[in-house]
């Protein structure tokens, strides 16, 4: 498969700027791989496709307010700083992206907050936009982290062309988010409401939680025609023994295992035994899934509608089958489904 196989025309108005009023009332396209058919539902109808003993795998990562705005010393120029990952807690070193990058050099200082209560010094260049910052702050580590949360903004994707609202802090987060560390939401999970999770639980559906801290690399465009040459950014992940037991038990009993989102799928496929069971794992993954690919564990998956040429679309193609994926996307555009992070959902069975 080549990059050009994943290009399509996506009308700009289909990129969702806001979430639906109720989480579980976004639209749901159900794509059946056996019958090659497509159904149109609401997300809360997902319950009709699962039974007692089936398992849903959820990514419980929590988005932190990663976008900060500071001012450069002397010039006062406004600089956006996007926190990617903490490199050293003791020294308060962070891997960040800066914008505009051309103005930010090693040795520059940036000031944050109306009272300049947080200062950062640029100590290294990592990529064209990447920098390593050392934060200078008088308080304890806990107070420093609180300060980052206070000054930070919900990192809604750049293509959403509007100011961040207070609602974004809640809606750009799954209701089961626990482990802080993501700079982007695992968006398939945004459709679950407390009420829907409860109904699934009552029906006997089990939940296995994995953690994959979504980085911006997920959204990096693929720029090589030969997909085998594309390198994914590494993302931190944790799969506990408890999650493995839930998933492997369901497989033994021939129950369905459904991945909620491409991130849950990447996590699981990064830690599979030769017997096609799930292994516990703590570490990093840079796994890139594109067709052809033999999936080991999940029978079905829930995902959002992705943008052209994205690595996420490539995984969906591998799972769904390329022709059926194309048919589903043509249908989604025709029926005006909403795309991307705040958009509608697809269930592939």
Short mmCIF file of C-alpha atoms in Angstrom, two decimals:
data_model
loop_
_atom_site.label_atom_id
_atom_site.label_comp_id
_atom_site.label_asym_id
_atom_site.label_seq_id
_atom_site.Cartn_x
_atom_site.Cartn_y
_atom_site.Cartn_z
CA UNK A 1 0.00 0.00 0.00
CA UNK A 2 1.19 3.50 -0.84
CA UNK A 3 0.45 6.86 0.77
CA UNK A 4 -1.64 7.91 -2.23
CA UNK A 5 -4.10 5.09 -1.49
CA UNK A 6 -5.19 7.02 1.62
CA UNK A 7 -5.95 10.35 0.05
CA UNK A 8 -9.53 11.57 -0.37
CA UNK A 9 -11.32 14.91 -0.60
CA UNK A 10 -12.73 15.88 2.77
CA UNK A 11 -15.06 18.91 2.68
CA UNK A 12 -13.86 21.42 5.28
CA UNK A 13 -17.33 21.82 6.80
CA UNK A 14 -17.26 18.17 7.95
CA UNK A 15 -14.43 18.84 10.42
CA UNK A 16 -16.29 19.07 13.74
CA UNK A 17 -15.56 22.30 15.63
CA UNK A 18 -17.71 21.42 18.65
CA UNK A 19 -18.83 18.15 20.23
CA UNK A 20 -22.48 16.99 20.09
CA UNK A 21 -24.64 18.20 22.98
CA UNK A 22 -24.77 14.74 24.56
CA UNK A 23 -21.75 12.44 24.34
CA UNK A 24 -23.68 9.30 23.42
CA UNK A 25 -25.89 10.97 20.80
CA UNK A 26 -23.25 11.48 18.16
CA UNK A 27 -23.89 9.41 15.05
CA UNK A 28 -22.58 5.87 14.71
CA UNK A 29 -21.82 4.14 11.45
CA UNK A 30 -21.76 0.35 11.87
CA UNK A 31 -19.57 -1.38 9.31
CA UNK A 32 -19.96 -5.15 9.04
CA UNK A 33 -16.92 -6.87 7.51
CA UNK A 34 -18.67 -10.23 6.98
CA UNK A 35 -21.70 -8.89 5.11
CA UNK A 36 -19.96 -5.82 3.61
CA UNK A 37 -22.88 -3.69 4.84
CA UNK A 38 -23.21 -0.29 6.49
CA UNK A 39 -25.86 0.81 9.01
CA UNK A 40 -26.56 4.27 10.43
CA UNK A 41 -27.27 4.53 14.16
CA UNK A 42 -26.75 6.76 17.20
CA UNK A 43 -23.76 6.02 19.42
CA UNK A 44 -25.89 4.82 22.32
CA UNK A 45 -27.14 1.99 20.03
CA UNK A 46 -23.65 0.47 20.36
CA UNK A 47 -25.07 -1.53 23.28
CA UNK A 48 -27.12 -3.65 20.84
CA UNK A 49 -23.93 -5.17 19.39
CA UNK A 50 -22.51 -6.53 22.68
CA UNK A 51 -23.50 -9.30 25.10
CA UNK A 52 -22.69 -10.69 28.52
CA UNK A 53 -18.97 -11.49 28.81
CA UNK A 54 -17.83 -9.34 25.88
CA UNK A 55 -14.97 -6.96 26.66
CA UNK A 56 -14.33 -3.35 25.72
CA UNK A 57 -10.71 -2.16 25.96
CA UNK A 58 -10.52 1.48 27.07
CA UNK A 59 -7.52 3.82 27.05
CA UNK A 60 -7.67 5.55 30.45
CA UNK A 61 -5.05 8.21 29.68
CA UNK A 62 -5.91 11.74 30.82
CA UNK A 63 -5.20 14.86 28.79
CA UNK A 64 -3.32 17.58 30.63
CA UNK A 65 -3.60 21.29 29.76
CA UNK A 66 -0.51 21.25 27.58
CA UNK A 67 -0.76 24.57 25.73
CA UNK A 68 0.82 27.59 27.43
CA UNK A 69 1.28 31.16 26.25
CA UNK A 70 4.32 33.10 27.41
CA UNK A 71 6.28 36.21 26.55
CA UNK A 72 9.86 36.34 25.42
CA UNK A 73 12.23 38.39 27.56
CA UNK A 74 13.18 41.85 26.25
CA UNK A 75 10.93 41.77 23.16
CA UNK A 76 7.75 40.63 24.97
CA UNK A 77 6.77 38.63 21.85
CA UNK A 78 3.91 36.20 22.53
CA UNK A 79 5.08 32.60 22.21
CA UNK A 80 2.99 29.45 22.28
CA UNK A 81 4.61 26.58 24.17
CA UNK A 82 3.14 23.09 23.76
CA UNK A 83 4.30 20.67 26.47
CA UNK A 84 5.05 17.27 24.92
CA UNK A 85 6.64 15.29 27.74
CA UNK A 86 8.47 15.69 31.01
CA UNK A 87 12.11 14.67 30.66
CA UNK A 88 13.30 15.12 34.24
CA UNK A 89 10.98 15.91 37.16
CA UNK A 90 13.76 16.99 39.54
CA UNK A 91 15.33 19.44 37.09
CA UNK A 92 11.93 20.42 35.64
CA UNK A 93 13.07 19.69 32.11
CA UNK A 94 10.40 19.40 29.41
CA UNK A 95 10.34 18.51 25.75
CA UNK A 96 8.15 21.18 24.06
CA UNK A 97 7.14 22.69 20.72
CA UNK A 98 7.34 26.46 20.33
CA UNK A 99 5.57 28.75 17.88
CA UNK A 100 6.86 30.92 16.23
CA UNK A 101 10.01 28.80 16.50
CA UNK A 102 12.40 31.00 14.54
CA UNK A 103 12.42 33.55 17.39
CA UNK A 104 13.34 31.07 20.12
CA UNK A 105 17.01 30.29 20.62
CA UNK A 106 19.09 28.55 23.26
CA UNK A 107 19.52 30.86 26.26
CA UNK A 108 16.23 32.75 25.73
CA UNK A 109 13.93 33.10 28.71
CA UNK A 110 10.13 32.91 28.54
CA UNK A 111 7.78 34.36 31.15
CA UNK A 112 4.32 32.94 31.92
CA UNK A 113 1.33 34.30 33.83
CA UNK A 114 0.27 37.91 34.40
CA UNK A 115 2.73 38.12 37.28
CA UNK A 116 5.54 36.22 35.49
CA UNK A 117 5.27 33.64 38.28
CA UNK A 118 6.72 30.94 36.03
CA UNK A 119 9.89 31.30 33.97
CA UNK A 120 11.48 28.89 31.51
CA UNK A 121 14.92 28.89 29.94
CA UNK A 122 15.59 27.32 26.52
CA UNK A 123 18.48 24.88 26.93
CA UNK A 124 18.41 22.87 23.69
CA UNK A 125 17.01 22.63 20.14
CA UNK A 126 15.54 19.22 19.33
CA UNK A 127 13.77 19.68 15.97
CA UNK A 128 12.81 22.68 13.84
CA UNK A 129 10.01 23.53 16.29
CA UNK A 130 11.14 21.44 19.24
CA UNK A 131 13.01 22.79 22.25
CA UNK A 132 14.05 21.56 25.69
CA UNK A 133 12.96 23.96 28.44
CA UNK A 134 14.08 24.15 32.05
CA UNK A 135 11.33 25.67 34.18
CA UNK A 136 12.38 27.92 37.04
CA UNK A 137 9.86 27.97 39.87
CA UNK A 138 10.29 28.60 43.59
CA UNK A 139 7.70 26.17 45.01
CA UNK A 140 7.67 22.39 45.47
CA UNK A 141 7.25 19.97 42.56
CA UNK A 142 3.52 19.60 43.39
CA UNK A 143 3.10 23.40 43.37
CA UNK A 144 4.98 23.59 40.07
CA UNK A 145 2.62 21.02 38.49
CA UNK A 146 -0.38 22.92 39.87
CA UNK A 147 1.02 26.09 38.30
CA UNK A 148 1.27 24.36 34.90
CA UNK A 149 -2.37 23.27 35.18
CA UNK A 150 -3.43 26.78 36.23
CA UNK A 151 -1.63 28.46 33.31
CA UNK A 152 -2.21 25.72 30.72
CA UNK A 153 -5.05 25.46 28.24
CA UNK A 154 -6.89 22.38 26.95
CA UNK A 155 -4.90 21.30 23.87
CA UNK A 156 -7.76 21.00 21.38
CA UNK A 157 -6.38 20.27 17.90
CA UNK A 158 -5.05 23.16 15.82
CA UNK A 159 -7.55 22.65 13.00
CA UNK A 160 -10.38 23.68 15.39
CA UNK A 161 -10.37 27.31 14.47
CA UNK A 162 -11.79 28.91 17.60
CA UNK A 163 -10.90 29.93 21.13
CA UNK A 164 -10.81 27.21 23.79
CA UNK A 165 -13.97 27.25 25.93
CA UNK A 166 -14.36 26.13 29.57
CA UNK A 167 -16.48 23.20 28.25
CA UNK A 168 -13.46 21.87 26.34
CA UNK A 169 -11.72 21.02 29.62
CA UNK A 170 -14.49 18.51 30.29
CA UNK A 171 -15.48 17.39 26.77
CA UNK A 172 -11.94 16.88 25.40
CA UNK A 173 -11.52 14.17 28.03
CA UNK A 174 -13.08 10.73 28.38
CA UNK A 175 -15.26 10.24 31.44
CA UNK A 176 -12.99 7.36 32.52
CA UNK A 177 -9.71 9.32 32.17
CA UNK A 178 -7.38 8.57 35.11
CA UNK A 179 -3.69 8.52 34.22
CA UNK A 180 -2.43 11.98 33.31
CA UNK A 181 0.02 12.17 30.44
CA UNK A 182 -1.70 12.65 27.06
CA UNK A 183 -1.50 15.81 24.96
CA UNK A 184 -4.43 14.67 22.77
CA UNK A 185 -7.59 12.80 23.71
CA UNK A 186 -8.20 9.17 22.72
CA UNK A 187 -11.21 10.43 20.81
CA UNK A 188 -13.25 7.24 20.27
CA UNK A 189 -13.80 7.20 24.03
CA UNK A 190 -15.33 10.68 24.06
CA UNK A 191 -18.70 9.19 23.00
CA UNK A 192 -19.22 7.23 26.22
CA UNK A 193 -21.51 8.79 28.82
CA UNK A 194 -21.76 7.59 32.44
CA UNK A 195 -25.26 6.36 31.64
CA UNK A 196 -24.14 4.32 28.63
CA UNK A 197 -21.24 2.74 30.54
CA UNK A 198 -23.67 1.78 33.31
CA UNK A 199 -26.09 0.20 30.79
CA UNK A 200 -23.23 -1.80 29.22
CA UNK A 201 -22.14 -2.92 32.68
CA UNK A 202 -25.67 -4.07 33.54
CA UNK A 203 -25.75 -6.03 30.28
CA UNK A 204 -22.62 -7.87 31.46
CA UNK A 205 -19.99 -6.19 29.28
CA UNK A 206 -16.55 -6.12 30.99
CA UNK A 207 -14.02 -3.31 30.68
CA UNK A 208 -10.25 -3.67 30.49
CA UNK A 209 -8.25 -0.48 30.93
CA UNK A 210 -4.92 0.11 29.25
CA UNK A 211 -2.91 3.34 29.23
CA UNK A 212 -1.34 4.87 26.14
CA UNK A 213 -0.35 8.52 26.54
CA UNK A 214 -1.30 9.98 23.17
CA UNK A 215 1.39 12.28 21.78
CA UNK A 216 1.26 14.70 18.88
CA UNK A 217 3.08 12.12 16.76
CA UNK A 218 -0.28 10.43 16.25
CA UNK A 219 -1.22 13.39 14.05
CA UNK A 220 2.09 13.72 12.21
CA UNK A 221 1.38 13.58 8.50
CA UNK A 222 2.99 10.72 6.61
CA UNK A 223 5.35 12.26 4.07
CA UNK A 224 6.76 9.17 2.34
CA UNK A 225 4.95 7.31 -0.43
CA UNK A 226 6.45 4.00 0.79
CA UNK A 227 4.68 3.45 4.14
CA UNK A 228 7.39 1.11 5.43
CA UNK A 229 9.72 4.14 5.58
CA UNK A 230 7.47 6.15 7.95
CA UNK A 231 8.65 6.36 11.56
CA UNK A 232 6.08 6.79 14.33
CA UNK A 233 6.89 8.83 17.43
CA UNK A 234 7.19 6.74 20.58
CA UNK A 235 4.36 6.93 23.10
CA UNK A 236 4.40 5.69 26.68
CA UNK A 237 2.08 2.80 27.53
CA UNK A 238 1.10 0.51 30.41
CA UNK A 239 -0.82 -2.76 30.25
CA UNK A 240 -1.50 -4.29 33.67
CA UNK A 241 -1.82 -7.98 34.52
CA UNK A 242 -5.46 -7.28 35.46
CA UNK A 243 -6.24 -5.97 31.95
CA UNK A 244 -4.51 -9.02 30.41
CA UNK A 245 -6.57 -11.40 32.55
CA UNK A 246 -9.86 -9.76 31.49
CA UNK A 247 -8.95 -9.80 27.77
CA UNK A 248 -7.39 -13.29 27.70
CA UNK A 249 -10.29 -14.77 29.67
CA UNK A 250 -12.76 -13.34 27.12
CA UNK A 251 -10.70 -14.80 24.24
CA UNK A 252 -10.67 -18.24 25.93
CA UNK A 253 -14.46 -18.11 26.26
CA UNK A 254 -14.85 -17.01 22.60
CA UNK A 255 -16.33 -13.66 23.63
CA UNK A 256 -15.91 -10.44 21.63
CA UNK A 257 -13.02 -8.09 22.40
CA UNK A 258 -13.64 -4.54 21.19
CA UNK A 259 -10.91 -1.90 21.12
CA UNK A 260 -12.22 1.56 21.85
CA UNK A 261 -9.96 3.66 19.66
CA UNK A 262 -6.81 3.28 17.61
CA UNK A 263 -4.69 3.98 20.71
CA UNK A 264 -6.10 0.97 22.60
CA UNK A 265 -5.47 -1.12 19.50
CA UNK A 266 -1.86 0.07 19.21
CA UNK A 267 -1.26 -0.65 22.88
CA UNK A 268 -2.63 -4.18 22.64
CA UNK A 269 -0.87 -5.02 19.38
CA UNK A 270 2.40 -3.81 20.93
CA UNK A 271 2.32 -6.53 23.59
CA UNK A 272 1.08 -9.81 22.14
CA UNK A 273 2.51 -13.27 22.88
CA UNK A 274 3.25 -15.91 20.24
CA UNK A 275 0.01 -17.62 21.38
CA UNK A 276 -1.87 -14.41 20.48
CA UNK A 277 -2.63 -13.52 24.09
CA UNK A 278 -2.11 -10.13 25.73
CA UNK A 279 1.02 -9.64 27.88
CA UNK A 280 1.57 -7.04 30.63
CA UNK A 281 3.87 -4.23 29.53
CA UNK A 282 5.30 -0.96 30.79
CA UNK A 283 7.38 1.08 28.39
CA UNK A 284 7.14 2.76 25.01
CA UNK A 285 5.69 1.85 21.64
CA UNK A 286 6.29 3.25 18.16
CA UNK A 287 4.20 0.57 16.44
CA UNK A 288 2.82 1.62 13.06
CA UNK A 289 -0.10 -0.48 11.81
CA UNK A 290 -0.91 -0.31 8.11
CA UNK A 291 -2.19 -2.85 5.54
CA UNK A 292 -1.64 -5.71 5.23
CA UNK A 293 -1.64 -6.50 8.95
CA UNK A 294 -2.77 -9.54 10.93
CA UNK A 295 -4.52 -8.41 14.13
CA UNK A 296 -4.04 -10.74 17.10
CA UNK A 297 -6.75 -9.98 19.64
CA UNK A 298 -9.60 -7.57 18.85
CA UNK A 299 -12.65 -8.75 16.89
CA UNK A 300 -14.16 -5.29 16.56
CA UNK A 301 -13.28 -1.66 17.19
CA UNK A 302 -14.80 1.76 17.74
CA UNK A 303 -13.10 4.71 16.12
CA UNK A 304 -13.77 8.23 14.86
CA UNK A 305 -13.57 9.41 11.25
CA UNK A 306 -9.99 10.33 10.39
CA UNK A 307 -8.33 12.78 8.06
CA UNK A 308 -6.76 11.87 4.69
CA UNK A 309 -3.26 10.31 4.70
CA UNK A 310 -3.27 9.90 8.51
CA UNK A 311 -1.69 6.89 10.25
CA UNK A 312 -5.06 6.41 11.98
CA UNK A 313 -6.81 5.92 8.63
CA UNK A 314 -4.14 3.37 7.67
CA UNK A 315 -4.89 1.30 10.77
CA UNK A 316 -8.63 1.42 10.01
CA UNK A 317 -7.92 0.25 6.47
CA UNK A 318 -5.86 -2.66 7.83
CA UNK A 319 -8.64 -3.67 10.24
CA UNK A 320 -11.67 -3.02 8.04
CA UNK A 321 -10.28 -3.99 4.64
CA UNK A 322 -9.26 -1.21 2.26
CA UNK A 323 -12.18 -1.36 -0.15
CA UNK A 324 -14.79 -1.49 2.60
CA UNK A 325 -13.07 1.39 4.42
CA UNK A 326 -13.19 3.47 1.23
CA UNK A 327 -16.86 2.62 0.74
CA UNK A 328 -17.62 3.60 4.36
CA UNK A 329 -15.78 6.91 4.03
CA UNK A 330 -17.56 7.76 0.77
CA UNK A 331 -20.84 7.06 2.54
CA UNK A 332 -19.77 9.16 5.55
CA UNK A 333 -19.04 12.15 3.33
CA UNK A 334 -22.29 11.70 1.41
CA UNK A 335 -24.29 11.45 4.66
CA UNK A 336 -22.38 14.40 6.19
CA UNK A 337 -20.90 12.56 9.16
CA UNK A 338 -18.70 14.79 11.32
CA UNK A 339 -14.98 14.04 11.18
CA UNK A 340 -12.04 14.04 13.57
CA UNK A 341 -11.71 14.59 17.33
CA UNK A 342 -15.16 16.01 18.11
CA UNK A 343 -16.81 14.11 15.26
CA UNK A 344 -18.97 11.01 14.92
CA UNK A 345 -18.04 7.36 15.44
CA UNK A 346 -17.69 4.13 13.52
CA UNK A 347 -18.10 0.61 14.88
CA UNK A 348 -16.32 -2.04 12.80
CA UNK A 349 -17.63 -5.55 13.50
#
